[in-house]
Short mmCIF file of C-alpha atoms in Angstrom, two decimals:
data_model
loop_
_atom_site.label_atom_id
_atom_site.label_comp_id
_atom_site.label_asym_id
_atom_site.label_seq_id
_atom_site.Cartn_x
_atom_site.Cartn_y
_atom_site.Cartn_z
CA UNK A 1 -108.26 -28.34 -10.79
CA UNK A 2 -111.65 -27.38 -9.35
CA UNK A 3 -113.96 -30.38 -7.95
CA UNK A 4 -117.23 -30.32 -5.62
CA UNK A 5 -118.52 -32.85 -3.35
CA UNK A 6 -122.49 -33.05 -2.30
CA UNK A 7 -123.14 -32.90 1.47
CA UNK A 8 -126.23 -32.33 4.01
CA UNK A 9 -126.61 -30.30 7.29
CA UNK A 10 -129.68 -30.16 9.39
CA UNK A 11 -130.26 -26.08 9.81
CA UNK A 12 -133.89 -26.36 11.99
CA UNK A 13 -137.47 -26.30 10.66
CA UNK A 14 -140.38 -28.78 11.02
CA UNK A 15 -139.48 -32.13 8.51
CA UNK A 16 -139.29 -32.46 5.69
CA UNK A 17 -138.26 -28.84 5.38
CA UNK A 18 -135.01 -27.27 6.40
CA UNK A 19 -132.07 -29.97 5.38
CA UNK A 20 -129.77 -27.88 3.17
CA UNK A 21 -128.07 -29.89 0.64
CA UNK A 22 -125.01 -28.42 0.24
CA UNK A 23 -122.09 -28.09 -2.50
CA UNK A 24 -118.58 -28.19 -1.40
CA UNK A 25 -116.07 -26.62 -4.21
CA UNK A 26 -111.97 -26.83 -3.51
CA UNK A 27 -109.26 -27.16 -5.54
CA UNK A 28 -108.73 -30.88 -6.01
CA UNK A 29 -105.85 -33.08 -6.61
CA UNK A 30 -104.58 -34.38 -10.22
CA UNK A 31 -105.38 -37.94 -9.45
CA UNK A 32 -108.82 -39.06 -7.96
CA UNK A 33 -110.74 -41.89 -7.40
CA UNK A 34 -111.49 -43.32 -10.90
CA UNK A 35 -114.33 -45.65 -9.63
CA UNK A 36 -116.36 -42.57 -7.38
CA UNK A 37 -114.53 -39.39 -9.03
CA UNK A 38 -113.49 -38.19 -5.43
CA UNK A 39 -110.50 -36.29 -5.69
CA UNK A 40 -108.76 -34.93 -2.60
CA UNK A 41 -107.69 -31.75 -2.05
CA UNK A 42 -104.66 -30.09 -2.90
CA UNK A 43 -102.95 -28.12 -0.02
CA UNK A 44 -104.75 -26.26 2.19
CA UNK A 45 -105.85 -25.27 4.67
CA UNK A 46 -108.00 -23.32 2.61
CA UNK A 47 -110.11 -19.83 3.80
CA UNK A 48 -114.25 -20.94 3.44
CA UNK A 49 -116.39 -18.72 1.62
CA UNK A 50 -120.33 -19.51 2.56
CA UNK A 51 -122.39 -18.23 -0.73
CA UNK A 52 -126.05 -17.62 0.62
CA UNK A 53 -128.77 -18.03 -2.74
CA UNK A 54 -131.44 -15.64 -3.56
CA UNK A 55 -134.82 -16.55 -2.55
CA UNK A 56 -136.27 -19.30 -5.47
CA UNK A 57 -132.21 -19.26 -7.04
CA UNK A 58 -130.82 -22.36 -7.03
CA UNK A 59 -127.44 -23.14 -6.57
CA UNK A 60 -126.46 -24.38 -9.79
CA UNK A 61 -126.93 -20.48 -10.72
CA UNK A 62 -123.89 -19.17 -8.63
CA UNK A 63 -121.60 -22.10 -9.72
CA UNK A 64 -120.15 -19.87 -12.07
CA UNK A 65 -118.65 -17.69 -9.22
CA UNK A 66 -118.04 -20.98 -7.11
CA UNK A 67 -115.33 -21.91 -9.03
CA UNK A 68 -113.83 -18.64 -9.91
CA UNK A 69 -113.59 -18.51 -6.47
CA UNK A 70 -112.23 -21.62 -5.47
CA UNK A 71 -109.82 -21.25 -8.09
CA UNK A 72 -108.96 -18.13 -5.83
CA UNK A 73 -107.91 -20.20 -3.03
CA UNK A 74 -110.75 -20.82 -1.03
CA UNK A 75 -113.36 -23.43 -0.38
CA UNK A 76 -116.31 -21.99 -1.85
CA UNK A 77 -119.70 -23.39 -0.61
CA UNK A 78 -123.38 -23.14 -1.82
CA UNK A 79 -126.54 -24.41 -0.72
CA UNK A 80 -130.00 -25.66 -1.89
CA UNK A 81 -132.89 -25.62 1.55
CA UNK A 82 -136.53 -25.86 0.81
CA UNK A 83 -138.20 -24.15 3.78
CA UNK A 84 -140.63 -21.59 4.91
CA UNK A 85 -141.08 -18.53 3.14
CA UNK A 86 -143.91 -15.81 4.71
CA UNK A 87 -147.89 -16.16 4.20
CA UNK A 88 -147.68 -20.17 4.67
CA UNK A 89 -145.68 -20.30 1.35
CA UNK A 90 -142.26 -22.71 0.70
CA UNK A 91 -139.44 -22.10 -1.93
CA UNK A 92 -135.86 -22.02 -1.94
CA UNK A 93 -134.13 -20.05 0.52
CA UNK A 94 -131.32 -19.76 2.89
CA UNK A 95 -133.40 -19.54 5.63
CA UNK A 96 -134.65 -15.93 7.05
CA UNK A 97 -136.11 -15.71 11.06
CA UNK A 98 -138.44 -12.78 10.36
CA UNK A 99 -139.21 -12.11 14.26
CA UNK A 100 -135.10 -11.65 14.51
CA UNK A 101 -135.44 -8.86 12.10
CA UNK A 102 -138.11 -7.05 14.04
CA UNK A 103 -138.03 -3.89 16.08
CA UNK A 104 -138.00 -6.09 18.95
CA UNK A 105 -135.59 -8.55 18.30
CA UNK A 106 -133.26 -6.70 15.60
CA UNK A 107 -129.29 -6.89 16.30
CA UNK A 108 -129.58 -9.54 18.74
CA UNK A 109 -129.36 -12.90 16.73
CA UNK A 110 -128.61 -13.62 13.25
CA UNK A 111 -131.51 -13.56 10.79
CA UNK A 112 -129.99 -16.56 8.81
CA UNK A 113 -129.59 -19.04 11.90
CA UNK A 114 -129.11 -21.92 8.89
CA UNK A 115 -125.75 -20.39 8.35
CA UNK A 116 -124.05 -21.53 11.75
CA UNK A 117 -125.70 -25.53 11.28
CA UNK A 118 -123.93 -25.25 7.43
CA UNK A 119 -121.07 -24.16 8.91
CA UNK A 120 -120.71 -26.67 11.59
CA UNK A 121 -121.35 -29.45 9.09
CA UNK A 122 -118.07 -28.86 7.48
CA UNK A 123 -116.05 -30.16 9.95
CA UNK A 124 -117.35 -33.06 9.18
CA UNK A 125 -116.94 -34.14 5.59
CA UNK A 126 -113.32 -37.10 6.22
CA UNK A 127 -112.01 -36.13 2.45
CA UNK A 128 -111.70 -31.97 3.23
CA UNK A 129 -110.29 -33.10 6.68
CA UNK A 130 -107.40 -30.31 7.52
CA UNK A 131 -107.98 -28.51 4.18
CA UNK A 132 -110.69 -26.01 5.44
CA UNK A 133 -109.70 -22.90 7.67
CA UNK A 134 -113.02 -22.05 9.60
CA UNK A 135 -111.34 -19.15 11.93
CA UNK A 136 -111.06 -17.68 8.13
CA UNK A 137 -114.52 -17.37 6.67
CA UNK A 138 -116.36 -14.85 4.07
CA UNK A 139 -120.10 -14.81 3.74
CA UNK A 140 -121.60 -13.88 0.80
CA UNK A 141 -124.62 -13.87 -0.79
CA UNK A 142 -127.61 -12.49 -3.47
CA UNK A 143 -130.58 -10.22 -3.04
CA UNK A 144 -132.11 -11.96 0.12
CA UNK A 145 -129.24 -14.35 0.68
CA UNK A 146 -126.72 -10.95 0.89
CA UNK A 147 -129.11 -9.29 3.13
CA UNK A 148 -129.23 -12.12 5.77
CA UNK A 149 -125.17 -12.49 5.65
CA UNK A 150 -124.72 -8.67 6.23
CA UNK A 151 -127.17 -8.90 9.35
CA UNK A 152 -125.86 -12.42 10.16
CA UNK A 153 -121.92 -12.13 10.06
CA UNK A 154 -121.13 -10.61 13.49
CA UNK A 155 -122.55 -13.12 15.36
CA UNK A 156 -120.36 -15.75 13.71
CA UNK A 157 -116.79 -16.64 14.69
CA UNK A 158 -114.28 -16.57 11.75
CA UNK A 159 -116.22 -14.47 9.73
CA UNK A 160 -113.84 -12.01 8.22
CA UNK A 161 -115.39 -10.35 4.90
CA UNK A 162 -118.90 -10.33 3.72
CA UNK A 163 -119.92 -9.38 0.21
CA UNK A 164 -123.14 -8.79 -1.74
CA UNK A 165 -124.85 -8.71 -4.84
CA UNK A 166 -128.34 -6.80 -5.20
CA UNK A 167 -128.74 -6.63 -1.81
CA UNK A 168 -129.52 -4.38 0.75
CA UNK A 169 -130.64 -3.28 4.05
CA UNK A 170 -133.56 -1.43 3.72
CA UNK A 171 -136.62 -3.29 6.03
CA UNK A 172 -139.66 -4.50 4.71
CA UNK A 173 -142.55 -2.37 6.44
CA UNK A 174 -144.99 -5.59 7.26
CA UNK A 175 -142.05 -6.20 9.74
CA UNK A 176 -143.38 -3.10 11.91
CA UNK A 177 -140.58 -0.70 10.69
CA UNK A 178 -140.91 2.93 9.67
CA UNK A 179 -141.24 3.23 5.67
CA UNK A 180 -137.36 3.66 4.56
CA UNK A 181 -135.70 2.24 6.93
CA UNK A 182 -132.20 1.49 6.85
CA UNK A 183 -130.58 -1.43 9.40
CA UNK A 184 -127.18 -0.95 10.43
CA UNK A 185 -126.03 -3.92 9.40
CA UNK A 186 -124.41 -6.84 11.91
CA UNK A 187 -121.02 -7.14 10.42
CA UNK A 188 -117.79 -6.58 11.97
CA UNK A 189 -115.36 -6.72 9.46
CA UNK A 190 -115.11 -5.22 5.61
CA UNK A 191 -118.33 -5.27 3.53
CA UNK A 192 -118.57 -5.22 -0.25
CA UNK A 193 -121.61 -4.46 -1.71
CA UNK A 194 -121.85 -4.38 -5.72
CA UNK A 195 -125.54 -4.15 -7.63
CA UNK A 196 -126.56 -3.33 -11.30
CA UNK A 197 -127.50 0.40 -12.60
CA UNK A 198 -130.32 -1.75 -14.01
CA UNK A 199 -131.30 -3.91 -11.18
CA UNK A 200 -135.62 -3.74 -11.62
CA UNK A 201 -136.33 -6.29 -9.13
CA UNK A 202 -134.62 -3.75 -6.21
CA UNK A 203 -136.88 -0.79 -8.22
CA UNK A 204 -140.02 -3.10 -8.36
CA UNK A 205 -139.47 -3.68 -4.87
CA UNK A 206 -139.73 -0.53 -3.69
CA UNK A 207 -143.53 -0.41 -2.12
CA UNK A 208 -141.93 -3.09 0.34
CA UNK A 209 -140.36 -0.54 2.05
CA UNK A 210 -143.08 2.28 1.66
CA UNK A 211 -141.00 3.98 -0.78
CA UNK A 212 -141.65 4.77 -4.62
CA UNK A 213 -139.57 3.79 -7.29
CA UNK A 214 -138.13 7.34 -7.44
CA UNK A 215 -136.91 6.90 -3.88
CA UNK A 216 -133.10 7.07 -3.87
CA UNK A 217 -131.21 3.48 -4.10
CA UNK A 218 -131.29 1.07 -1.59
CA UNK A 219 -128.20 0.05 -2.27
CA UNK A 220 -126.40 3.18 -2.45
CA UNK A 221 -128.28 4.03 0.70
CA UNK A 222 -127.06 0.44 2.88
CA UNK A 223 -123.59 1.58 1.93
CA UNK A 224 -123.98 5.33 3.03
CA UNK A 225 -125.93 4.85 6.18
CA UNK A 226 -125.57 0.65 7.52
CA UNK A 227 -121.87 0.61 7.44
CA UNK A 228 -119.82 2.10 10.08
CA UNK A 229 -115.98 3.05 10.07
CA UNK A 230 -114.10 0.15 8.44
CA UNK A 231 -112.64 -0.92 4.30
CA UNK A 232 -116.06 -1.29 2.61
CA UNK A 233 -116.57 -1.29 -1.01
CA UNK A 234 -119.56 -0.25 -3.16
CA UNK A 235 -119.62 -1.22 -6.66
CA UNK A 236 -122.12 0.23 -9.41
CA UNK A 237 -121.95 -2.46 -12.70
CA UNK A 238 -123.15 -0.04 -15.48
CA UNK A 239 -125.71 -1.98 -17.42
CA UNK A 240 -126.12 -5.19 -15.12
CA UNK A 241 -129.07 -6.00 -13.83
CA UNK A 242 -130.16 -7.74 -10.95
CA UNK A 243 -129.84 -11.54 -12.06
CA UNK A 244 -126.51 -10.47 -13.60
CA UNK A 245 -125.32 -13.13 -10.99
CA UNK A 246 -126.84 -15.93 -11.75
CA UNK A 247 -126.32 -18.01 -15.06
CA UNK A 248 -128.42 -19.64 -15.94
CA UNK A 249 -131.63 -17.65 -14.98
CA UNK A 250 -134.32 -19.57 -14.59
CA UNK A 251 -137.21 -17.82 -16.19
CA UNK A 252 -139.88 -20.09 -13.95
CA UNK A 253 -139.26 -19.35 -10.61
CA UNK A 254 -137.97 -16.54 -8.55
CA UNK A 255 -138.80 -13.06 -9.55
CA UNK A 256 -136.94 -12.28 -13.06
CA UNK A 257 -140.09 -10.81 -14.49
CA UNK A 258 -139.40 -7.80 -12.70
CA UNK A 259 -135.97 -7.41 -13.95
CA UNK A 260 -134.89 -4.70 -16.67
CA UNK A 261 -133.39 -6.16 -19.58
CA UNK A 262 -128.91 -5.68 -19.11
CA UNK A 263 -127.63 -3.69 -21.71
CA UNK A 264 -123.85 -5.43 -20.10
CA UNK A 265 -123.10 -8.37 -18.69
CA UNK A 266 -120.00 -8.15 -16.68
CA UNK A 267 -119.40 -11.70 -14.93
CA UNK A 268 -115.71 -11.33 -15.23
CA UNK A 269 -115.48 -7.87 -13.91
CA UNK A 270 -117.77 -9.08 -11.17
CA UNK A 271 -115.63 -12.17 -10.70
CA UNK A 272 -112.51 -10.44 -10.67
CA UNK A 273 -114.00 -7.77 -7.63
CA UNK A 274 -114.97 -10.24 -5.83
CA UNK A 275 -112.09 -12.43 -5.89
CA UNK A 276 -109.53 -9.45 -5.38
CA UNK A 277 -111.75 -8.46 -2.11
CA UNK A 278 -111.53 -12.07 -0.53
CA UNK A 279 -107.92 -12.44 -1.43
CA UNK A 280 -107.50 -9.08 0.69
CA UNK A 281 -109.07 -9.76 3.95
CA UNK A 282 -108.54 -13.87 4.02
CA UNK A 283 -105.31 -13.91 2.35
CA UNK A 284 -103.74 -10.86 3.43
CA UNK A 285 -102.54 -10.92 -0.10
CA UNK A 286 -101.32 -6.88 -1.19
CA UNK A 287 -101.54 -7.96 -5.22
CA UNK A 288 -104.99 -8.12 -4.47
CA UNK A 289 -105.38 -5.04 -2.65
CA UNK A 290 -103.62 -3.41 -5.60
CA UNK A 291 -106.10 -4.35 -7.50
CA UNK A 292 -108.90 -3.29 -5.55
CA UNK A 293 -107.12 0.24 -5.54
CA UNK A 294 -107.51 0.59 -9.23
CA UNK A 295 -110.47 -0.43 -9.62
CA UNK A 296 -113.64 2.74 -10.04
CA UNK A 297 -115.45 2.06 -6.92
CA UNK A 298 -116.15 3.83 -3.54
CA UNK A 299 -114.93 3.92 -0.47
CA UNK A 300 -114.98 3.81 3.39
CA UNK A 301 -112.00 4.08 5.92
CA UNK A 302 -111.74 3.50 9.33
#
């Protein structure tokens, strides 16, 4: 049985903003608490997977995938953190230090500095005590959210797998980078990135980075040129697009109006990649690197 528990951590910014509120999934015990439904875990210790939103997402979107991969064996976290966007504006997001993603300052600290507070705050929820594993930890994360974790993860003990949907390295030119420019991301350790053929909000995104939407995939591009020797994936869903994610998507905020309609809508599939690539690198578990061998995606070696 899957459960979830609310908790808080403090991850910097000027108050009110910056408190993530965060949501704790495990598997749970049979019997609970009847009078506050707390149910305590069952075995353990379990690996922690850190789920970073998309900017304007909220969590409630990815809790689909939450429990699929809880169910997985892991303690699968997600977060909500009202804080500074760019241009004085305030939304959802997991938190993004722009000057740490600047020429100057690139590669030297995380971009995502909330992850490290969320992470910390763990240790101290009294019902998970002894069922979390933090030297065993998998960031993940959509659009924004999976860019910050694959420039984040490095500089992170524990982290041993980080995975992506719709997400990319490709630099935003306001930053001061040359138009097309691809970071090498901060990750040492596997990397799966996975993104829809019909992903519009990555096409309608394209003048960011002084390119045209003819310019070849960002995506594609990340996996060719970011990722050094090592077991990365790259998944193409045929038909997906780029809030194939998120369920439900909420037509009011974020930026689904630039999205191509999905002609597929492969949650499972996604589910199952996903799942099979954690249970590899944080379970050491060779059913589930069987089935990442059959599955039709490419491939890096070290």
């Amino acid at each position: 049985m899957i459960r979830s528990l609310w908790w808080a951590a403090e991850t910097g910014g000027s108050p009110p903003f910056g408190t993530a509120h965060l949501k704790v999934h495990y598997p749970a015990a049979a019997e609970g608490d009847r009078l506050t439904g707390a149910f305590p875990p069952e075995g353990g210790p379990y690996p922690v997977v850190l789920f970073l939103s998309g900017i304007n997402v909220g969590q409630d979107a990815y809790r689909w995938l939450a429990i699929e991969i809880a169910r997985a064996g892991f303690v699968c976290v997600t977060f909500d953190r009202v804080g500074e966007l760019f241009g004085g504006q305030y939304g959802l997001t997991p938190g993004v230090d722009l000057e740490a993603a600047s020429p100057a300052h690139y590669g030297t600290r995380p971009t995502c500095p909330a992850i490290g507070g969320v992470l910390a705050s763990l240790a101290r929820i009294d019902l998970l005590e002894g069922a979390l594993d933090l030297d065993r930890v998998a960031i993940g994360g959509h659009s924004a959210g999976g860019t910050v974790a694959m420039q984040s993860a490095r500089f992170f003990p524990g982290v041993k797998a980080v995975f992506s949907y719709g997400a990319h390295t490709m630099v935003a030119t306001m930053l001061g980078w040359p138009a097309g420019t691809v970071l090498p991301a901060q990750a040492d350790c596997p990397v799966l990135l996975s993104v829809g053929t019909r992903d519009g909000v990555i096409q309608g995104s394209a003048d960011r980075y002084g390119q045209d939407e003819r310019a070849p995939d960002p995506v594609t591009r990340t996996f060719e040129e970011a990722l050094g020797d090592g077991e990365h994936l790259l998944a193409l869903f045929e038909g997906a697009n780029h809030f194939l994610i998120a369920d439900p998507v909420d037509p009011t905020a974020a930026r689904a109006f630039l999205d191509l309609p999905a002609t597929a809508q492969p949650r499972p599939e996604l589910a199952r990649l996903v799942t099979a690539f954690l249970r590899t690198h944080l379970h050491d578990d060779p059913e589930a690197r069987a089935v990442l061998s059959g599955l039709p995606i490419r491939r890096k070696h070290a």
